[in-house]
Coordinates of N, CA, C and O in Angstrom, one line a residue:
M28 N 98.8 -57.6 0.8 CA 99.9 -56.7 0.7 C 100.9 -56.9 1.9 O 102.1 -56.7 1.7
A29 N 100.4 -57.2 3.0 CA 101.3 -57.5 4.2 C 102.1 -58.8 4.0 O 103.3 -58.9 4.3
A30 N 101.5 -59.8 3.4 CA 102.1 -61.1 3.2 C 103.2 -61.0 2.1 O 104.2 -61.7 2.1
D31 N 103.0 -60.1 1.1 CA 103.9 -60.0 0.0 C 104.2 -58.6 -0.3 O 103.6 -57.9 -1.1
P32 N 105.2 -58.0 0.4 CA 105.6 -56.6 0.2 C 106.0 -56.3 -1.3 O 105.9 -55.1 -1.7
Q33 N 106.4 -57.3 -2.0 CA 106.8 -57.1 -3.4 C 105.6 -56.9 -4.3 O 105.8 -56.4 -5.4
L34 N 104.5 -57.2 -3.8 CA 103.3 -57.1 -4.7 C 103.0 -55.7 -5.1 O 102.7 -55.4 -6.3
S35 N 103.2 -54.7 -4.2 CA 102.9 -53.3 -4.6 C 103.9 -52.9 -5.7 O 103.5 -52.1 -6.6
E36 N 105.1 -53.4 -5.6 CA 106.1 -53.0 -6.7 C 105.6 -53.5 -8.0 O 105.8 -52.8 -9.0
A37 N 105.1 -54.7 -8.0 CA 104.7 -55.3 -9.3 C 103.4 -54.6 -9.8 O 103.2 -54.4 -11.0
L38 N 102.5 -54.2 -8.9 CA 101.3 -53.5 -9.3 C 101.5 -52.2 -10.0 O 100.8 -51.9 -10.9
V39 N 102.5 -51.5 -9.6 CA 102.7 -50.1 -10.2 C 103.5 -50.2 -11.5 O 103.8 -49.2 -12.1
K40 N 103.8 -51.4 -12.0 CA 104.5 -51.6 -13.2 C 103.6 -52.0 -14.4 O 103.9 -52.7 -15.2
F41 N 102.4 -51.4 -14.3 CA 101.4 -51.7 -15.4 C 101.8 -51.1 -16.7 O 102.6 -50.2 -16.8
H42 N 101.2 -51.7 -17.8 CA 101.6 -51.3 -19.1 C 100.5 -50.6 -19.8 O 99.4 -50.5 -19.3
S43 N 100.8 -50.0 -20.9 CA 99.9 -49.3 -21.8 C 99.2 -50.2 -22.8 O 100.0 -51.1 -23.3
P44 N 98.0 -50.1 -23.0 CA 97.0 -49.2 -22.4 C 96.6 -49.8 -21.0 O 96.2 -50.9 -20.9
A45 N 96.7 -48.9 -20.1 CA 96.4 -49.2 -18.7 C 95.1 -49.8 -18.4 O 94.9 -50.6 -17.5
Q46 N 94.1 -49.4 -19.2 CA 92.7 -49.9 -18.9 C 92.6 -51.4 -19.2 O 91.7 -52.0 -18.7
Y47 N 93.5 -52.0 -19.9 CA 93.5 -53.4 -20.2 C 94.5 -54.2 -19.3 O 94.6 -55.4 -19.4
D48 N 95.2 -53.5 -18.4 CA 96.1 -54.2 -17.5 C 95.4 -54.4 -16.2 O 95.0 -53.4 -15.5
N49 N 95.2 -55.6 -15.8 CA 94.5 -56.0 -14.6 C 95.1 -55.4 -13.3 O 94.5 -55.3 -12.3
R50 N 96.4 -55.1 -13.4 CA 97.1 -54.5 -12.2 C 96.4 -53.2 -11.7 O 96.3 -52.9 -10.6
T51 N 95.9 -52.4 -12.7 CA 95.3 -51.2 -12.3 C 94.0 -51.4 -11.6 O 93.6 -50.7 -10.7
T52 N 93.3 -52.5 -12.0 CA 92.0 -52.8 -11.4 C 92.3 -53.2 -9.9 O 91.5 -52.8 -9.0
V53 N 93.3 -54.0 -9.7 CA 93.7 -54.4 -8.4 C 94.1 -53.2 -7.5 O 93.6 -53.1 -6.4
L54 N 94.8 -52.3 -8.1 CA 95.2 -51.0 -7.4 C 93.9 -50.3 -7.0 O 93.8 -49.8 -5.8
A55 N 93.0 -50.1 -7.9 CA 91.8 -49.4 -7.6 C 90.9 -50.1 -6.5 O 90.4 -49.4 -5.6
R56 N 90.9 -51.4 -6.5 CA 90.1 -52.1 -5.5 C 90.8 -52.0 -4.2 O 90.1 -51.9 -3.1
L57 N 92.1 -52.1 -4.2 CA 92.8 -52.0 -2.9 C 92.6 -50.6 -2.3 O 92.4 -50.4 -1.1
H58 N 92.7 -49.6 -3.2 CA 92.5 -48.2 -2.7 C 91.0 -48.0 -2.2 O 90.8 -47.4 -1.1
Q59 N 90.1 -48.6 -2.9 CA 88.7 -48.5 -2.4 C 88.5 -49.2 -1.1 O 87.7 -48.7 -0.3
A60 N 89.2 -50.2 -0.8 CA 89.1 -51.0 0.4 C 89.9 -50.4 1.5 O 90.0 -50.9 2.7
G61 N 90.7 -49.3 1.2 CA 91.5 -48.7 2.2 C 92.8 -49.4 2.5 O 93.5 -49.2 3.5
L62 N 93.2 -50.3 1.6 CA 94.4 -51.1 1.8 C 95.6 -50.7 0.9 O 96.7 -51.3 1.0
L63 N 95.5 -49.6 0.2 CA 96.6 -49.1 -0.7 C 97.2 -47.9 0.0 O 96.5 -46.9 0.3
S64 N 98.5 -48.0 0.2 CA 99.2 -46.9 0.9 C 99.2 -45.7 -0.1 O 99.1 -45.8 -1.3
E65 N 99.3 -44.5 0.5 CA 99.3 -43.3 -0.3 C 100.6 -43.3 -1.2 O 100.5 -42.8 -2.3
D66 N 101.7 -43.8 -0.7 CA 102.9 -43.9 -1.5 C 102.7 -44.7 -2.8 O 103.1 -44.3 -3.9
I67 N 102.1 -45.8 -2.7 CA 101.8 -46.7 -3.8 C 100.8 -46.1 -4.8 O 101.0 -46.1 -6.0
R68 N 99.8 -45.4 -4.2 CA 98.8 -44.7 -5.1 C 99.5 -43.6 -5.9 O 99.3 -43.5 -7.1
Q69 N 100.4 -42.9 -5.2 CA 101.1 -41.8 -5.9 C 102.0 -42.4 -7.0 O 102.2 -41.8 -8.1
R70 N 102.6 -43.5 -6.7 CA 103.5 -44.2 -7.7 C 102.7 -44.6 -8.9 O 103.1 -44.6 -10.0
A71 N 101.5 -45.1 -8.7 CA 100.6 -45.5 -9.8 C 100.2 -44.3 -10.6 O 100.2 -44.4 -11.8
I72 N 99.9 -43.2 -9.9 CA 99.6 -42.0 -10.7 C 100.8 -41.5 -11.5 O 100.6 -41.1 -12.6
D73 N 101.9 -41.6 -10.9 CA 103.2 -41.2 -11.6 C 103.4 -42.1 -12.9 O 103.8 -41.6 -13.9
R74 N 103.1 -43.4 -12.7 CA 103.2 -44.3 -13.9 C 102.2 -43.9 -14.9 O 102.5 -43.9 -16.1
M75 N 101.0 -43.6 -14.5 CA 100.0 -43.2 -15.5 C 100.3 -41.9 -16.2 O 100.1 -41.8 -17.4
K76 N 100.9 -41.0 -15.4 CA 101.4 -39.7 -16.0 C 102.4 -40.0 -17.0 O 102.4 -39.3 -18.1
E77 N 103.3 -40.9 -16.8 CA 104.3 -41.2 -17.8 C 103.7 -41.8 -19.0 O 104.0 -41.4 -20.2
L78 N 102.8 -42.8 -18.8 CA 102.2 -43.5 -20.0 C 101.2 -42.6 -20.8 O 101.1 -42.7 -22.0
A79 N 100.7 -41.6 -20.1 CA 99.7 -40.7 -20.7 C 100.4 -39.9 -21.9 O 99.8 -39.6 -22.9
V80 N 101.7 -39.7 -21.8 CA 102.5 -39.0 -22.8 C 103.2 -40.0 -23.7 O 103.2 -39.9 -24.9
S81 N 103.9 -41.0 -23.1 CA 104.8 -41.8 -23.9 C 104.0 -42.9 -24.6 O 104.5 -43.3 -25.7
G82 N 102.9 -43.4 -24.1 CA 102.2 -44.5 -24.7 C 101.7 -44.2 -26.1 O 102.1 -45.0 -27.0
P83 N 100.9 -43.3 -26.4 CA 100.2 -42.5 -25.4 C 99.0 -43.3 -24.9 O 98.6 -44.3 -25.5
D84 N 98.6 -42.9 -23.7 CA 97.5 -43.7 -23.1 C 96.5 -42.8 -22.4 O 96.9 -42.0 -21.5
A85 N 95.3 -42.9 -22.8 CA 94.2 -42.0 -22.3 C 93.3 -42.8 -21.3 O 92.2 -42.4 -21.1
S86 N 93.8 -43.9 -20.8 CA 93.0 -44.7 -19.9 C 92.5 -43.9 -18.7 O 91.5 -44.3 -18.1
W87 N 93.2 -42.9 -18.3 CA 92.9 -42.2 -17.1 C 91.7 -41.2 -17.3 O 91.1 -40.7 -16.4
I88 N 91.4 -40.9 -18.6 CA 90.3 -40.0 -18.9 C 89.0 -40.7 -18.7 O 88.8 -41.8 -19.3
E89 N 88.1 -40.2 -18.0 CA 86.8 -40.8 -17.7 C 85.7 -39.8 -18.0 O 85.6 -38.8 -17.5
D90 N 84.8 -40.3 -18.9 CA 83.6 -39.5 -19.1 C 82.4 -40.2 -18.5 O 82.6 -41.2 -17.8
E91 N 81.2 -39.8 -18.8 CA 80.1 -40.4 -18.2 C 80.0 -41.9 -18.5 O 79.5 -42.7 -17.6
D92 N 80.5 -42.4 -19.6 CA 80.4 -43.8 -19.9 C 81.4 -44.6 -19.1 O 81.2 -45.8 -19.0
W93 N 82.4 -44.0 -18.6 CA 83.5 -44.8 -18.0 C 83.4 -44.6 -16.4 O 84.3 -45.1 -15.7
Q94 N 82.4 -44.0 -15.9 CA 82.4 -43.7 -14.5 C 82.5 -45.0 -13.7 O 82.1 -46.0 -14.1
K95 N 83.1 -44.8 -12.5 CA 83.3 -45.9 -11.5 C 84.4 -46.9 -12.0 O 84.4 -48.0 -11.5
K96 N 85.2 -46.5 -13.0 CA 86.3 -47.3 -13.4 C 87.5 -47.1 -12.6 O 87.5 -46.2 -11.6
V97 N 88.6 -47.7 -12.9 CA 89.9 -47.6 -12.2 C 90.3 -46.2 -11.8 O 90.5 -45.9 -10.7
W98 N 90.5 -45.4 -12.8 CA 91.1 -44.1 -12.6 C 90.1 -43.1 -12.0 O 90.5 -42.1 -11.4
H99 N 88.8 -43.4 -12.0 CA 87.8 -42.6 -11.3 C 88.0 -42.8 -9.8 O 87.8 -41.9 -9.0
R100 N 88.5 -44.0 -9.4 CA 88.7 -44.3 -8.0 C 90.1 -43.9 -7.6 O 90.2 -43.4 -6.4
L101 N 91.1 -44.0 -8.4 CA 92.5 -43.7 -8.0 C 92.8 -42.2 -8.0 O 93.7 -41.7 -7.3
L102 N 92.2 -41.4 -8.9 CA 92.5 -40.0 -9.0 C 91.4 -39.1 -8.4 O 90.2 -39.4 -8.6
N103 N 91.9 -38.1 -7.7 CA 90.9 -37.1 -7.3 C 90.9 -36.0 -8.4 O 91.6 -36.0 -9.4
D104 N 90.0 -35.0 -8.3 CA 89.8 -34.0 -9.3 C 91.0 -33.2 -9.5 O 91.4 -32.9 -10.7
E105 N 91.7 -32.9 -8.5 CA 93.0 -32.1 -8.6 C 94.1 -32.9 -9.4 O 94.7 -32.3 -10.3
E106 N 94.2 -34.1 -9.1 CA 95.2 -35.0 -9.8 C 94.8 -35.2 -11.3 O 95.7 -35.2 -12.1
R107 N 93.5 -35.3 -11.5 CA 93.0 -35.4 -12.9 C 93.4 -34.1 -13.7 O 93.9 -34.1 -14.8
E108 N 93.2 -32.9 -13.0 CA 93.6 -31.7 -13.7 C 95.1 -31.6 -13.9 O 95.5 -31.1 -15.0
H109 N 95.9 -32.1 -13.0 CA 97.3 -32.1 -13.2 C 97.7 -33.0 -14.4 O 98.6 -32.6 -15.1
L110 N 97.0 -34.1 -14.5 CA 97.3 -35.0 -15.7 C 96.9 -34.3 -17.0 O 97.7 -34.4 -18.0
F111 N 95.8 -33.6 -17.0 CA 95.4 -32.8 -18.2 C 96.5 -31.8 -18.5 O 96.9 -31.6 -19.7
E112 N 97.0 -31.1 -17.5 CA 98.0 -30.1 -17.7 C 99.3 -30.7 -18.2 O 100.0 -30.2 -19.0
H113 N 99.6 -31.8 -17.6 CA 100.9 -32.5 -18.0 C 100.8 -32.9 -19.5 O 101.8 -32.7 -20.2
V114 N 99.7 -33.5 -19.9 CA 99.5 -33.9 -21.3 C 99.6 -32.6 -22.2 O 100.2 -32.6 -23.2
R115 N 98.9 -31.6 -21.8 CA 98.9 -30.3 -22.5 C 100.3 -29.7 -22.7 O 100.7 -29.3 -23.8
Q116 N 101.1 -29.8 -21.6 CA 102.5 -29.2 -21.6 C 103.5 -30.1 -22.3 O 104.4 -29.7 -23.0
E117 N 103.4 -31.4 -22.0 CA 104.4 -32.4 -22.5 C 104.2 -33.1 -23.8 O 105.1 -33.4 -24.5
L118 N 102.9 -33.4 -24.1 CA 102.6 -34.1 -25.3 C 102.2 -33.2 -26.5 O 102.8 -33.5 -27.6
V119 N 101.4 -32.3 -26.3 CA 100.9 -31.4 -27.4 C 102.1 -30.8 -28.2 O 102.1 -30.9 -29.4
P120 N 103.1 -30.2 -27.5 CA 104.1 -29.6 -28.3 C 105.0 -30.6 -29.1 O 105.6 -30.3 -30.1
R121 N 105.0 -31.9 -28.7 CA 105.8 -32.9 -29.3 C 105.0 -33.9 -30.2 O 105.6 -34.8 -30.7
L122 N 103.7 -33.6 -30.4 CA 102.9 -34.5 -31.1 C 103.4 -34.9 -32.5 O 103.4 -36.1 -32.8
V123 N 103.8 -34.0 -33.2 CA 104.2 -34.2 -34.6 C 105.4 -35.2 -34.6 O 105.4 -36.2 -35.4
D124 N 106.4 -35.0 -33.7 CA 107.5 -35.9 -33.7 C 107.1 -37.3 -33.2 O 107.6 -38.3 -33.7
L125 N 106.3 -37.3 -32.2 CA 105.9 -38.6 -31.6 C 105.0 -39.4 -32.5 O 105.1 -40.7 -32.5
V126 N 104.2 -38.8 -33.3 CA 103.4 -39.5 -34.2 C 104.2 -40.3 -35.2 O 104.0 -41.5 -35.5
G127 N 105.3 -39.8 -35.6 CA 106.3 -40.5 -36.5 C 106.8 -41.7 -35.8 O 107.0 -42.8 -36.4
E128 N 107.2 -41.6 -34.5 CA 107.7 -42.7 -33.7 C 106.6 -43.8 -33.5 O 106.9 -45.0 -33.7
W129 N 105.4 -43.4 -33.2 CA 104.3 -44.3 -33.0 C 104.0 -45.1 -34.3 O 103.6 -46.2 -34.3
L130 N 104.2 -44.4 -35.5 CA 103.9 -45.0 -36.7 C 104.9 -46.2 -37.0 O 104.5 -47.1 -37.8
S131 N 106.0 -46.1 -36.4 CA 107.0 -47.2 -36.7 C 106.5 -48.5 -36.2 O 106.9 -49.6 -36.7
D132 N 105.6 -48.5 -35.2 CA 105.0 -49.8 -34.7 C 103.6 -50.0 -35.2 O 103.0 -51.0 -34.9
A133 N 103.1 -49.1 -36.0 CA 101.7 -49.2 -36.4 C 101.5 -50.2 -37.6 O 102.4 -50.5 -38.3
T134 N 100.3 -50.8 -37.6 CA 99.8 -51.6 -38.7 C 98.5 -51.1 -39.2 O 97.9 -50.2 -38.6
G135 N 98.0 -51.7 -40.2 CA 96.7 -51.3 -40.7 C 95.5 -51.9 -39.9 O 94.4 -51.8 -40.4
D136 N 95.7 -52.5 -38.8 CA 94.7 -53.1 -38.0 C 93.6 -52.1 -37.6 O 94.0 -50.9 -37.4
D137 N 92.4 -52.5 -37.4 CA 91.3 -51.6 -37.1 C 91.4 -51.1 -35.6 O 91.2 -49.9 -35.3
D138 N 91.8 -52.0 -34.7 CA 91.9 -51.6 -33.3 C 93.3 -51.2 -33.0 O 94.2 -52.0 -32.8
D139 N 93.5 -49.9 -32.9 CA 94.8 -49.3 -32.7 C 94.8 -48.5 -31.4 O 94.1 -47.5 -31.4
P140 N 95.6 -48.8 -30.4 CA 95.6 -48.0 -29.2 C 96.0 -46.6 -29.3 O 95.5 -45.7 -28.6
V141 N 96.9 -46.3 -30.2 CA 97.4 -44.9 -30.4 C 96.2 -44.1 -31.0 O 95.9 -43.0 -30.6
E142 N 95.6 -44.6 -32.0 CA 94.5 -43.9 -32.6 C 93.4 -43.7 -31.6 O 92.8 -42.6 -31.5
S143 N 93.1 -44.7 -30.8 CA 92.1 -44.5 -29.8 C 92.4 -43.4 -28.8 O 91.6 -42.6 -28.4
T144 N 93.7 -43.4 -28.4 CA 94.1 -42.4 -27.4 C 94.0 -41.0 -28.0 O 93.5 -40.0 -27.4
L145 N 94.5 -40.8 -29.2 CA 94.4 -39.5 -29.9 C 92.9 -39.1 -30.0 O 92.6 -37.9 -29.8
F146 N 92.0 -40.0 -30.3 CA 90.6 -39.7 -30.3 C 90.1 -39.2 -29.0 O 89.4 -38.2 -28.8
W147 N 90.4 -40.0 -27.9 CA 89.9 -39.6 -26.5 C 90.5 -38.3 -26.1 O 89.9 -37.5 -25.4
Y148 N 91.8 -38.0 -26.4 CA 92.4 -36.7 -26.1 C 91.7 -35.6 -26.8 O 91.4 -34.6 -26.3
Y149 N 91.4 -35.8 -28.1 CA 90.7 -34.8 -28.9 C 89.4 -34.5 -28.2 O 89.0 -33.3 -28.0
L150 N 88.6 -35.5 -27.9 CA 87.3 -35.3 -27.3 C 87.4 -34.6 -25.9 O 86.7 -33.7 -25.6
A151 N 88.3 -35.1 -25.1 CA 88.4 -34.6 -23.7 C 88.9 -33.1 -23.7 O 88.3 -32.3 -23.0
F152 N 89.9 -32.8 -24.5 CA 90.3 -31.4 -24.5 C 89.3 -30.5 -25.2 O 89.1 -29.4 -24.8
G153 N 88.5 -31.0 -26.2 CA 87.4 -30.2 -26.7 C 86.3 -30.0 -25.7 O 85.8 -28.8 -25.6
Q154 N 86.0 -31.0 -24.9 CA 85.0 -30.8 -23.9 C 85.4 -29.8 -22.8 O 84.6 -29.2 -22.2
R155 N 86.7 -29.7 -22.6 CA 87.2 -28.8 -21.6 C 87.3 -27.4 -22.2 O 87.7 -26.5 -21.5
G156 N 87.1 -27.2 -23.5 CA 87.1 -25.9 -24.1 C 88.5 -25.5 -24.5 O 88.8 -24.4 -24.9
D157 N 89.5 -26.5 -24.5 CA 90.8 -26.2 -25.0 C 90.9 -26.6 -26.5 O 91.3 -27.6 -26.9
E158 N 90.4 -25.7 -27.3 CA 90.2 -25.9 -28.7 C 91.6 -26.1 -29.4 O 91.7 -26.8 -30.4
D159 N 92.6 -25.4 -28.9 CA 93.9 -25.5 -29.5 C 94.5 -26.9 -29.4 O 95.0 -27.6 -30.3
A160 N 94.4 -27.5 -28.1 CA 94.9 -28.8 -27.9 C 94.0 -29.8 -28.7 O 94.6 -30.8 -29.3
A161 N 92.7 -29.6 -28.6 CA 91.8 -30.5 -29.3 C 92.2 -30.6 -30.8 O 92.2 -31.6 -31.4
A162 N 92.4 -29.4 -31.4 CA 92.8 -29.3 -32.8 C 94.1 -30.1 -33.1 O 94.2 -30.7 -34.1
E163 N 95.0 -29.9 -32.2 CA 96.3 -30.6 -32.4 C 96.1 -32.2 -32.4 O 96.7 -32.9 -33.2
F164 N 95.3 -32.6 -31.5 CA 95.0 -34.1 -31.4 C 94.2 -34.6 -32.6 O 94.5 -35.6 -33.1
D165 N 93.3 -33.7 -33.1 CA 92.5 -34.1 -34.2 C 93.4 -34.2 -35.5 O 93.3 -35.1 -36.2
Y166 N 94.3 -33.2 -35.6 CA 95.2 -33.2 -36.8 C 96.2 -34.4 -36.7 O 96.4 -35.2 -37.7
A167 N 96.7 -34.7 -35.5 CA 97.6 -35.8 -35.3 C 96.9 -37.1 -35.6 O 97.5 -38.0 -36.2
R168 N 95.7 -37.2 -35.1 CA 94.9 -38.5 -35.4 C 94.7 -38.7 -36.9 O 94.8 -39.8 -37.4
D169 N 94.3 -37.6 -37.6 CA 94.1 -37.7 -39.0 C 95.3 -38.2 -39.7 O 95.3 -39.1 -40.6
F170 N 96.4 -37.5 -39.4 CA 97.7 -37.8 -40.0 C 98.1 -39.3 -39.7 O 98.5 -40.1 -40.6
Y171 N 98.0 -39.7 -38.4 CA 98.3 -41.0 -38.0 C 97.5 -42.0 -38.7 O 98.0 -43.0 -39.2
N172 N 96.2 -41.8 -38.8 CA 95.3 -42.8 -39.5 C 95.6 -42.9 -41.0 O 95.6 -44.0 -41.6
D173 N 95.9 -41.7 -41.6 CA 96.2 -41.8 -43.1 C 97.4 -42.6 -43.3 O 97.4 -43.5 -44.2
E174 N 98.4 -42.4 -42.5 CA 99.7 -43.2 -42.7 C 99.5 -44.6 -42.3 O 100.0 -45.6 -43.0
R175 N 98.8 -44.9 -41.2 CA 98.6 -46.2 -40.7 C 97.8 -47.1 -41.6 O 98.1 -48.3 -41.8
R176 N 96.8 -46.5 -42.2 CA 95.9 -47.3 -43.0 C 96.5 -47.7 -44.4 O 96.0 -48.6 -45.1
S177 N 97.6 -47.1 -44.7 CA 98.3 -47.4 -45.9 C 99.2 -48.7 -45.7 O 99.8 -49.2 -46.6
R178 N 99.2 -49.2 -44.5 CA 100.0 -50.3 -44.1 C 99.1 -51.6 -44.1 O 98.0 -51.5 -43.8
P179 N 99.7 -52.7 -44.3 CA 98.9 -54.0 -44.3 C 98.6 -54.3 -42.8 O 99.3 -54.0 -41.9
P180 N 97.4 -55.0 -42.6 CA 97.1 -55.5 -41.3 C 98.2 -56.4 -40.8 O 98.9 -57.0 -41.6
S181 N 98.4 -56.5 -39.5 CA 99.4 -57.3 -38.9 C 99.3 -58.8 -39.2 O 100.3 -59.5 -39.2
N182 N 98.2 -59.3 -39.5 CA 98.0 -60.7 -39.8 C 98.1 -61.1 -41.2 O 97.9 -62.2 -41.6
D183 N 98.4 -60.2 -42.1 CA 98.5 -60.5 -43.6 C 99.5 -61.5 -43.9 O 99.4 -62.3 -44.8
S184 N 100.6 -61.6 -43.2 CA 101.7 -62.5 -43.5 C 101.5 -63.8 -42.7 O 102.4 -64.7 -42.8
W185 N 100.5 -64.0 -41.9 CA 100.3 -65.2 -41.1 C 99.9 -66.4 -42.0 O 99.1 -66.3 -43.0
E186 N 100.6 -67.5 -41.8 CA 100.3 -68.7 -42.5 C 100.2 -69.8 -41.5 O 101.0 -69.9 -40.5
P187 N 99.3 -70.7 -41.7 CA 99.1 -71.8 -40.7 C 100.3 -72.7 -40.8 O 101.0 -72.9 -41.8
A188 N 100.6 -73.3 -39.6 CA 101.8 -74.3 -39.6 C 101.4 -75.5 -40.4 O 100.3 -75.9 -40.5
A189 N 102.4 -76.2 -40.8 CA 102.3 -77.4 -41.6 C 101.6 -78.4 -40.6 O 101.8 -78.4 -39.4
A190 N 100.8 -79.4 -41.2 CA 100.0 -80.3 -40.5 C 100.9 -81.2 -39.6 O 100.5 -81.6 -38.5
D191 N 102.1 -81.5 -40.0 CA 103.0 -82.4 -39.1 C 103.9 -81.6 -38.2 O 104.7 -82.2 -37.5
D192 N 103.8 -80.3 -38.2 CA 104.7 -79.4 -37.4 C 104.0 -79.2 -36.0 O 103.0 -78.6 -35.9
H193 N 104.7 -79.7 -35.0 CA 104.1 -79.5 -33.6 C 105.0 -78.5 -32.9 O 104.9 -78.4 -31.7
G194 N 105.9 -77.8 -33.6 CA 106.9 -76.9 -33.1 C 106.6 -76.0 -31.9 O 106.9 -74.9 -31.8
G195 N 105.9 -76.6 -30.9 CA 105.6 -75.8 -29.7 C 104.6 -74.7 -29.8 O 104.5 -73.9 -28.9
Q196 N 103.8 -74.8 -30.8 CA 102.8 -73.7 -31.0 C 101.7 -73.9 -30.0 O 101.3 -75.1 -29.7
R197 N 101.2 -72.8 -29.5 CA 100.2 -72.9 -28.5 C 98.9 -73.6 -29.1 O 98.5 -73.3 -30.2
G198 N 98.3 -74.4 -28.3 CA 97.1 -75.1 -28.7 C 97.4 -76.4 -29.4 O 96.4 -77.1 -29.7
R199 N 98.6 -76.7 -29.7 CA 98.9 -78.0 -30.3 C 98.9 -79.1 -29.3 O 99.3 -78.9 -28.1
H200 N 98.5 -80.3 -29.7 CA 98.4 -81.4 -28.7 C 99.9 -82.0 -28.6 O 100.7 -81.9 -29.5
Q201 N 100.1 -82.5 -27.4 CA 101.4 -83.2 -27.2 C 101.5 -84.5 -28.0 O 100.4 -85.1 -28.2
A202 N 102.7 -84.9 -28.3 CA 102.8 -86.1 -29.0 C 102.4 -87.3 -28.1 O 102.5 -87.2 -26.9
H203 N 101.9 -88.3 -28.8 CA 101.5 -89.5 -28.0 C 102.7 -90.0 -27.2 O 103.8 -90.0 -27.6
G204 N 102.5 -90.4 -25.9 CA 103.5 -90.9 -25.1 C 104.1 -89.9 -24.2 O 104.9 -90.1 -23.4
S205 N 103.8 -88.6 -24.4 CA 104.3 -87.5 -23.6 C 103.6 -87.6 -22.3 O 102.4 -87.7 -22.2
H206 N 104.4 -87.4 -21.2 CA 103.8 -87.4 -19.9 C 103.7 -86.0 -19.3 O 103.5 -85.9 -18.1
R207 N 103.8 -85.0 -20.1 CA 103.8 -83.7 -19.6 C 102.3 -83.2 -19.6 O 101.5 -83.4 -20.5
S208 N 102.0 -82.6 -18.5 CA 100.6 -82.0 -18.3 C 100.7 -80.5 -18.7 O 101.7 -79.9 -18.6
V209 N 99.5 -80.0 -19.1 CA 99.5 -78.6 -19.5 C 99.6 -77.7 -18.3 O 99.9 -76.6 -18.4
F210 N 99.5 -78.3 -17.1 CA 99.6 -77.6 -15.8 C 101.0 -77.7 -15.2 O 101.2 -77.2 -14.1
D211 N 102.0 -78.4 -15.8 CA 103.3 -78.6 -15.2 C 104.0 -77.3 -14.9 O 104.8 -77.3 -13.9
D212 N 103.8 -76.2 -15.6 CA 104.6 -75.0 -15.4 C 103.9 -74.1 -14.3 O 104.5 -73.0 -14.0
I213 N 102.8 -74.4 -13.7 CA 102.2 -73.6 -12.8 C 103.0 -73.3 -11.6 O 103.1 -72.2 -11.1
D214 N 103.7 -74.3 -11.0 CA 104.5 -74.1 -9.8 C 105.9 -73.5 -10.1 O 106.6 -73.2 -9.2
Q215 N 106.2 -73.3 -11.4 CA 107.5 -72.8 -11.7 C 107.6 -71.3 -11.7 O 106.7 -70.6 -11.9

């Protein structure tokens, strides 16, 4: 962090779903080691707060199966409560409108991050005794899944490249006589 002050700026620009972005793991480990400034930790929490509603992203929710993960280390109990309240106030009233927006990017694929988040929010709010919010997430998830499953999976239109086409596709071998190494772009 001292050698590269820009590193902290890059770390707080993680994407949704945050649980799959390695930057959050680095943030948690730095915090655990006492090397993360409070300002950067707060910026990471603010970013998660934003993604919790806009993504939507439930990566910050941790139950017994997720203990000792990133957000268990980065959030204290009060901050976790604030995130629940933020989602309750900002996401629940807009769920119907946002589901329509999220559906514009949805496919019929089995692994869908929006569906997963709606499920985790449903469970978490239900466990907290907030039956109204849990019911809203349950309804939104059902509606989202019904609409999403009527769409073709994202790989339905995939076709293999022609045998003689080397068009820069990943995994293709370089033409004979090429002096380019697969590692040439590392220093760039």
